[in-house]
Short mmCIF file of C-alpha atoms and ligand atoms in Angstrom, two decimals:
data_model
loop_
_atom_site.label_atom_id
_atom_site.label_comp_id
_atom_site.label_asym_id
_atom_site.label_seq_id
_atom_site.Cartn_x
_atom_site.Cartn_y
_atom_site.Cartn_z
CA MET A 1 -0.08 0.52 0.15
CA SER A 2 1.25 3.56 -1.06
CA ILE A 3 -0.08 6.22 0.77
CA ALA A 4 -1.51 8.06 -1.35
CA LYS A 5 -1.61 7.85 -5.24
CA ALA A 6 -1.44 9.76 -8.38
CA TYR A 7 -4.16 9.90 -10.97
CA ASP A 8 -2.28 11.50 -13.90
CA VAL A 9 0.47 14.53 -13.67
CA ALA A 10 -0.78 17.73 -13.11
CA TYR A 11 1.82 19.96 -14.70
CA VAL A 12 5.82 21.15 -15.14
CA ARG A 13 7.33 24.21 -13.35
CA PHE A 14 10.15 26.14 -14.89
CA ALA A 15 12.06 29.87 -14.36
CA VAL A 16 12.88 31.69 -17.77
CA PRO A 17 13.82 35.12 -18.21
CA ASP A 18 11.04 36.40 -20.11
CA LEU A 19 7.05 34.82 -20.64
CA ASP A 20 6.41 37.19 -23.41
CA LEU A 21 8.24 34.63 -25.06
CA MET A 22 7.28 31.77 -23.60
CA GLU A 23 3.91 32.83 -23.68
CA ARG A 24 4.43 33.18 -27.43
CA PHE A 25 5.65 29.78 -27.73
CA LEU A 26 3.32 27.91 -25.30
CA THR A 27 0.44 29.19 -27.22
CA ASP A 28 2.35 28.03 -30.38
CA PHE A 29 3.01 25.06 -28.96
CA GLY A 30 -1.47 25.04 -28.88
CA MET A 31 -2.09 25.47 -25.01
CA ILE A 32 -4.18 29.03 -23.47
CA VAL A 33 -2.99 31.74 -21.43
CA ALA A 34 -4.63 30.58 -18.19
CA GLU A 35 -3.61 33.34 -15.78
CA ARG A 36 -0.11 36.28 -17.24
CA SER A 37 1.03 38.49 -14.31
CA ALA A 38 4.34 40.01 -14.91
CA ASP A 39 6.46 37.67 -12.50
CA ARG A 40 4.55 34.30 -13.80
CA LEU A 41 2.74 32.36 -16.60
CA VAL A 42 -0.19 30.39 -16.06
CA MET A 43 -0.80 27.86 -19.20
CA ARG A 44 -3.41 25.54 -19.41
CA GLY A 45 -4.80 22.68 -21.92
CA HIS A 46 -8.01 22.74 -24.00
CA GLY A 47 -9.93 19.55 -21.64
CA ASP A 48 -10.52 19.95 -17.57
CA ARG A 49 -7.27 20.77 -15.82
CA PRO A 50 -6.90 23.84 -15.11
CA VAL A 51 -3.47 24.12 -15.29
CA CYS A 52 -0.91 22.18 -17.33
CA HIS A 53 2.70 24.16 -17.49
CA VAL A 54 3.77 27.17 -14.64
CA SER A 55 6.87 29.61 -16.44
CA GLU A 56 8.30 32.49 -13.16
CA ARG A 57 10.10 35.50 -14.28
CA GLY A 58 14.19 33.63 -13.34
CA GLU A 59 16.93 32.60 -15.08
CA PRO A 60 16.31 29.53 -16.71
CA ALA A 61 16.07 25.53 -15.11
CA PHE A 62 13.03 23.30 -14.17
CA LEU A 63 11.93 23.81 -11.06
CA ALA A 64 8.91 21.21 -9.93
CA LEU A 65 6.87 18.79 -11.37
CA GLY A 66 3.25 18.64 -9.65
CA ILE A 67 1.87 15.43 -10.07
CA TRP A 68 -2.18 15.36 -8.93
CA LEU A 69 -3.53 13.17 -6.21
CA LYS A 70 -8.24 13.02 -6.45
CA ASP A 71 -8.62 12.17 -3.26
CA THR A 72 -7.93 15.55 -0.78
CA ALA A 73 -7.41 12.68 2.23
CA ASP A 74 -4.34 11.65 0.15
CA LEU A 75 -2.15 15.22 1.29
CA GLU A 76 -3.19 15.15 5.07
CA ALA A 77 -1.08 11.63 4.17
CA LEU A 78 1.97 12.69 2.61
CA ALA A 79 2.38 16.19 4.42
CA ALA A 80 1.79 13.67 7.33
CA HIS A 81 5.35 11.38 6.09
CA ASP A 82 7.22 12.96 5.43
CA GLY A 83 6.48 15.78 8.09
CA VAL A 84 5.71 18.66 5.89
CA ALA A 85 2.44 20.85 5.84
CA VAL A 86 -0.60 20.44 3.25
CA GLU A 87 -0.67 24.63 2.04
CA PRO A 88 -3.02 26.60 -0.17
CA LEU A 89 -2.78 26.22 -3.70
CA ASP A 90 -1.95 29.41 -5.10
CA LEU A 91 -2.89 28.79 -9.53
CA PRO A 92 -5.81 28.98 -11.19
CA GLY A 93 -8.34 25.94 -9.48
CA GLY A 94 -7.09 27.19 -6.08
CA GLY A 95 -6.91 23.12 -4.38
CA SER A 96 -3.73 22.55 -1.65
CA VAL A 97 -0.15 21.20 -2.06
CA VAL A 98 2.51 19.23 0.25
CA ARG A 99 5.74 20.03 -1.29
CA LEU A 100 8.14 17.17 -1.35
CA ARG A 101 12.14 16.73 -2.32
CA ASP A 102 12.81 13.50 -3.59
CA PRO A 103 15.97 11.52 -3.24
CA ASP A 104 17.69 13.56 -6.09
CA GLY A 105 16.38 17.46 -4.67
CA PHE A 106 13.37 17.46 -7.25
CA LEU A 107 10.95 19.75 -6.17
CA VAL A 108 7.32 17.72 -5.40
CA GLU A 109 3.95 19.67 -5.62
CA ALA A 110 1.48 16.96 -5.33
CA VAL A 111 -1.67 18.38 -5.71
CA ALA A 112 -5.33 17.95 -5.01
CA GLY A 113 -8.67 19.97 -5.13
CA GLN A 114 -7.81 21.81 -7.35
CA ALA A 115 -11.51 23.04 -9.12
CA SER A 116 -11.87 21.87 -12.59
CA ALA A 117 -11.93 23.91 -15.79
CA GLU A 118 -14.31 24.39 -18.79
CA VAL A 119 -13.60 22.24 -21.31
CA VAL A 120 -12.74 24.86 -24.47
CA GLU A 121 -13.46 23.30 -27.86
CA CYS A 122 -10.72 21.35 -30.21
CA PRO A 123 -11.53 20.16 -33.75
CA ALA A 124 -13.75 17.56 -34.33
CA SER A 125 -11.53 13.88 -34.67
CA PRO A 126 -13.98 12.58 -37.55
CA SER A 127 -14.28 8.84 -38.52
CA TRP A 128 -11.27 7.96 -40.25
CA ASN A 129 -11.54 5.87 -43.95
CA GLN A 130 -9.04 3.37 -43.36
CA GLY A 131 -8.62 -0.19 -43.23
CA GLY A 132 -10.91 -0.52 -45.82
CA ALA A 133 -13.82 0.53 -43.95
CA TYR A 134 -15.19 3.65 -44.74
CA PRO A 135 -17.06 5.57 -41.85
CA ARG A 136 -16.99 9.05 -42.73
CA GLN A 137 -19.12 8.93 -46.39
CA SER A 138 -20.61 12.12 -48.34
CA ALA A 139 -18.13 14.36 -45.76
CA THR A 140 -14.64 16.08 -45.88
CA ARG A 141 -12.06 15.72 -44.47
CA ARG A 142 -10.41 19.01 -43.56
CA VAL A 143 -7.77 19.70 -41.51
CA ARG A 144 -7.83 22.75 -39.15
CA GLN A 145 -4.14 25.09 -39.73
CA GLY A 146 -1.86 26.43 -37.04
CA PRO A 147 -1.08 25.59 -33.18
CA SER A 148 -1.89 22.04 -32.81
CA HIS A 149 -4.46 21.80 -29.34
CA VAL A 150 -2.95 20.60 -26.31
CA LEU A 151 -5.22 18.35 -24.57
CA ARG A 152 -3.59 17.77 -20.20
CA LEU A 153 0.70 17.38 -19.77
CA GLY A 154 0.79 13.65 -20.07
CA HIS A 155 4.03 12.82 -18.54
CA ALA A 156 6.80 14.21 -16.96
CA VAL A 157 10.47 12.32 -17.74
CA LEU A 158 13.75 12.85 -15.04
CA GLY A 159 17.11 12.02 -15.02
CA VAL A 160 18.05 10.34 -12.08
CA SER A 161 21.21 9.46 -9.79
CA ASN A 162 20.51 6.02 -8.92
CA PHE A 163 17.03 4.13 -9.80
CA SER A 164 16.45 2.28 -7.70
CA GLN A 165 16.66 5.10 -4.95
CA SER A 166 13.84 6.86 -7.18
CA GLU A 167 11.49 4.37 -8.21
CA SER A 168 11.36 3.78 -4.30
CA TRP A 169 10.91 6.91 -3.39
CA TYR A 170 7.70 7.10 -6.06
CA LYS A 171 5.89 4.43 -5.64
CA GLU A 172 6.27 4.46 -2.06
CA ARG A 173 4.75 7.83 -1.81
CA PHE A 174 2.56 7.89 -5.46
CA GLY A 175 2.20 4.15 -5.89
CA PHE A 176 2.66 4.65 -8.83
CA VAL A 177 3.00 0.38 -11.44
CA THR A 178 6.04 -0.33 -13.73
CA SER A 179 4.65 -0.44 -17.08
CA ASP A 180 8.34 -1.46 -18.65
CA GLU A 181 11.03 -1.87 -17.35
CA ILE A 182 14.58 -0.56 -19.34
CA ARG A 183 17.31 -4.00 -18.69
CA PRO A 184 20.00 -2.81 -20.42
CA VAL A 185 21.34 -6.66 -19.60
CA PRO A 186 19.59 -9.44 -17.76
CA ASP A 187 18.70 -8.62 -14.10
CA VAL A 188 20.23 -4.46 -14.25
CA ALA A 189 16.95 -1.84 -14.02
CA ILE A 190 18.61 1.55 -15.06
CA GLY A 191 14.75 2.91 -15.23
CA ALA A 192 10.77 2.62 -15.95
CA PHE A 193 7.52 3.98 -17.45
CA LEU A 194 5.68 4.22 -14.24
CA ARG A 195 1.95 4.75 -14.31
CA CYS A 196 -1.48 5.56 -11.84
CA ASN A 197 -2.66 2.44 -9.85
CA ARG A 198 -6.14 3.87 -10.88
CA GLY A 199 -6.89 -0.05 -10.38
CA ASP A 200 -9.89 -0.31 -13.15
CA VAL A 201 -9.55 2.61 -14.83
CA PRO A 202 -7.72 2.78 -17.45
CA CYS A 203 -4.68 5.29 -17.31
CA ASP A 204 -1.34 5.88 -20.07
CA HIS A 205 1.15 4.34 -20.42
CA HIS A 206 3.75 6.29 -18.52
CA THR A 207 2.39 8.76 -16.23
CA VAL A 208 7.14 9.54 -14.93
CA PHE A 209 10.11 7.90 -16.07
CA LEU A 210 12.87 7.93 -14.70
CA ILE A 211 15.90 7.21 -16.01
CA GLU A 212 19.46 6.53 -14.21
CA ARG A 213 22.07 8.43 -16.29
CA PRO A 214 26.19 8.17 -15.60
CA ILE A 215 25.60 12.68 -16.33
CA PRO A 216 23.84 14.84 -12.59
CA PRO A 217 19.93 14.54 -13.17
CA GLY A 218 17.89 16.95 -14.18
CA TYR A 219 14.96 17.21 -15.99
CA MET A 220 14.24 15.78 -19.54
CA HIS A 221 10.57 16.55 -21.00
CA SER A 222 7.22 17.88 -20.62
CA ALA A 223 4.77 15.44 -22.68
CA PHE A 224 1.96 17.14 -23.89
CA GLU A 225 -1.62 14.65 -25.94
CA VAL A 226 -3.43 16.37 -28.77
CA VAL A 227 -6.87 15.49 -30.50
CA ASP A 228 -5.17 12.90 -33.11
CA VAL A 229 -2.95 12.46 -35.70
CA ASP A 230 -3.87 15.55 -38.13
CA ASP A 231 -3.53 18.18 -34.93
CA LEU A 232 -0.13 16.61 -34.30
CA LEU A 233 0.93 17.34 -37.13
CA SER A 234 -0.64 21.06 -38.55
CA GLY A 235 0.76 21.25 -35.67
CA HIS A 236 4.33 20.84 -36.77
CA ASP A 237 4.53 22.63 -39.77
CA HIS A 238 3.38 25.34 -37.43
CA LEU A 239 6.30 25.55 -35.63
CA ILE A 240 7.98 24.58 -38.12
CA GLU A 241 6.60 27.44 -39.66
CA LYS A 242 7.24 29.78 -36.26
CA GLY A 243 11.61 28.95 -36.68
CA TYR A 244 11.06 26.73 -33.57
CA ASP A 245 13.66 24.85 -32.03
CA HIS A 246 12.89 21.05 -33.86
CA PHE A 247 14.06 17.89 -32.20
CA TRP A 248 13.42 14.33 -32.73
CA GLY A 249 9.91 13.23 -34.69
CA VAL A 250 7.71 12.42 -36.25
CA GLY A 251 7.09 8.68 -34.91
CA ARG A 252 5.89 6.53 -32.83
CA HIS A 253 7.33 4.69 -29.81
CA TYR A 254 7.44 0.97 -28.98
CA LEU A 255 7.27 2.23 -25.62
CA GLY A 256 3.86 3.72 -24.89
CA SER A 257 3.15 2.68 -28.43
CA GLN A 258 2.47 7.00 -28.99
CA ILE A 259 3.17 9.04 -32.21
CA PHE A 260 5.28 11.43 -30.44
CA ASP A 261 6.55 14.70 -31.96
CA TYR A 262 9.52 16.74 -29.95
CA TRP A 263 9.83 20.86 -29.51
CA LYS A 264 12.17 22.58 -27.87
CA ASP A 265 11.66 25.78 -25.83
CA PRO A 266 13.42 29.07 -26.35
CA TRP A 267 15.39 27.70 -23.09
CA GLY A 268 16.33 24.44 -24.80
CA HIS A 269 13.50 22.34 -22.41
CA GLU A 270 12.12 19.07 -24.12
CA VAL A 271 8.23 19.32 -24.95
CA GLU A 272 6.85 16.31 -27.09
CA HIS A 273 2.77 16.05 -28.74
CA TRP A 274 1.91 13.01 -28.65
CA THR A 275 -0.86 11.27 -29.25
CA ASP A 276 -2.25 7.21 -29.10
CA GLY A 277 -0.48 6.03 -26.63
CA ASP A 278 -1.14 2.60 -25.04
CA GLN A 279 -3.60 3.00 -21.76
CA PHE A 280 -3.64 0.40 -18.97
CA VAL A 281 -5.59 -0.90 -16.28
CA THR A 282 -3.29 -2.11 -12.94
CA ALA A 283 -4.52 -6.05 -13.76
CA ASP A 284 -2.01 -5.64 -17.00
CA GLY A 285 0.58 -5.90 -14.76
CA GLY A 286 4.07 -4.72 -17.12
CA GLY A 287 7.38 -5.49 -18.69
CA ILE A 288 11.00 -5.26 -20.07
CA GLY A 289 11.83 -3.14 -22.03
CA SER A 290 14.95 -3.24 -23.88
CA LEU A 291 17.62 -0.09 -25.02
CA GLU A 292 16.58 -0.65 -28.80
CA GLN A 293 13.07 -0.34 -27.96
CA LEU A 294 13.44 2.60 -25.65
CA MET A 295 15.86 4.00 -28.49
CA GLY A 296 13.78 2.99 -31.33
CA VAL A 297 10.79 4.13 -33.49
CA GLN A 298 7.63 1.63 -34.93
CA TRP A 299 8.32 3.92 -38.03
CA GLY A 300 9.89 7.71 -38.23
CA MET A 301 11.82 9.95 -37.90
CA LYS A 302 15.00 7.98 -35.87
CA MET A 303 16.45 9.36 -32.78
CA PRO A 304 18.95 12.33 -32.77
CA PRO A 305 23.07 11.47 -31.42
CA LEU A 306 22.63 12.80 -27.97
CA PRO A 307 25.36 13.36 -26.41
CA ALA A 308 26.93 10.49 -23.98
CA GLY A 309 24.68 8.87 -21.34
CA GLU A 310 21.86 10.63 -22.14
CA SER A 311 17.99 8.51 -23.53
CA GLU A 312 15.20 9.63 -24.55
CA ALA A 313 11.36 8.34 -24.53
FE1 FE2 B 1 8.13 11.30 -23.79
#
C-alpha cells in the first residue's frame, strides 16, 4: 500500500527570463493562457484541468513537477509521512499542495482539490476511412491549420542518479506501477515507465518515466497530449513555420506506442506532443523493455544523436 495514489501528472513549473517569449512559444505549441502577471505565466490545455505549465520570471531552470491526487485525504497522509505542511495552492483552480523533495532534490508538488476548468472546444477528430472500412461518407476531411490543440500534460521524464532509490521513493508515496522496466542487460534495471494505479480505470502507459544516467540528474522532457495525428502534424508545420527548435519526430514509439513530436522551448527545455498512446488498467501488469525499444521507433524519424550518457523516451 502506498501513502497516496497519483491520478495523473498535473503540471510542470519552470523559471525563464522572458515570459512574453514563453507565452508566444507555448501558444504556438497549442496551450491557452490561464493567468498572466508580470512575474508569472500559467498555461492550460483545452481539457478540464486548470493548469498544465507554469513559468516564473528567473534564470532558466526546471523548478517542479506537479502530481495530481484525486483524494484530498491523501495530501494529509503525504504531509504527515514527510513532516511537511499542506498549503493552499496558488494557481488557477485553487486546491492544496504538499511540497516534497525527491532523492535527487527535484521539487515534487502533490496537488489535490483543484476546481475543474471549462473545456475549450477543439477540432473534431472525425472517423478515419482506413483498413477497408469507410465510416466517413458524403463528407470531406479538412484539417484546421495552425497550432496543435494541447489537451493536457500526460507525462514527465526525469534523469535520476540512482534509479532504484528514486523508483522506491515515487512508488512508496504515489503508488505508481511499472509498465515497462528498462534493462540493458538481464537483471539490471536502469529505468522504468511508471503509470498511475487507478484500478479498473485505464491510465496512460506512463505518467512518470525515471531513468538513471551517468550524468547529473535533470529534467528531460514533459509531454502534452494533442487531439489526433492530424492535429499533431498541423502543429508540427506551424512550429516549423514559426522557426522553433525541432528535436525529434514525427514517429511512433515502441514503449507506450505514442505518435510523438519533440520540440525545445526557447531555453532548450524539451516538450513533446503526442497522441494515440497505450492505455492500461492496473491488472495489465508490466513488462521489460530494451534500450533498442526505448530509443527506437516503429516508424518515423530516428532519434538524433545525444550527448554521451543521455537517453530519451
Ligand atoms: Fe515522452
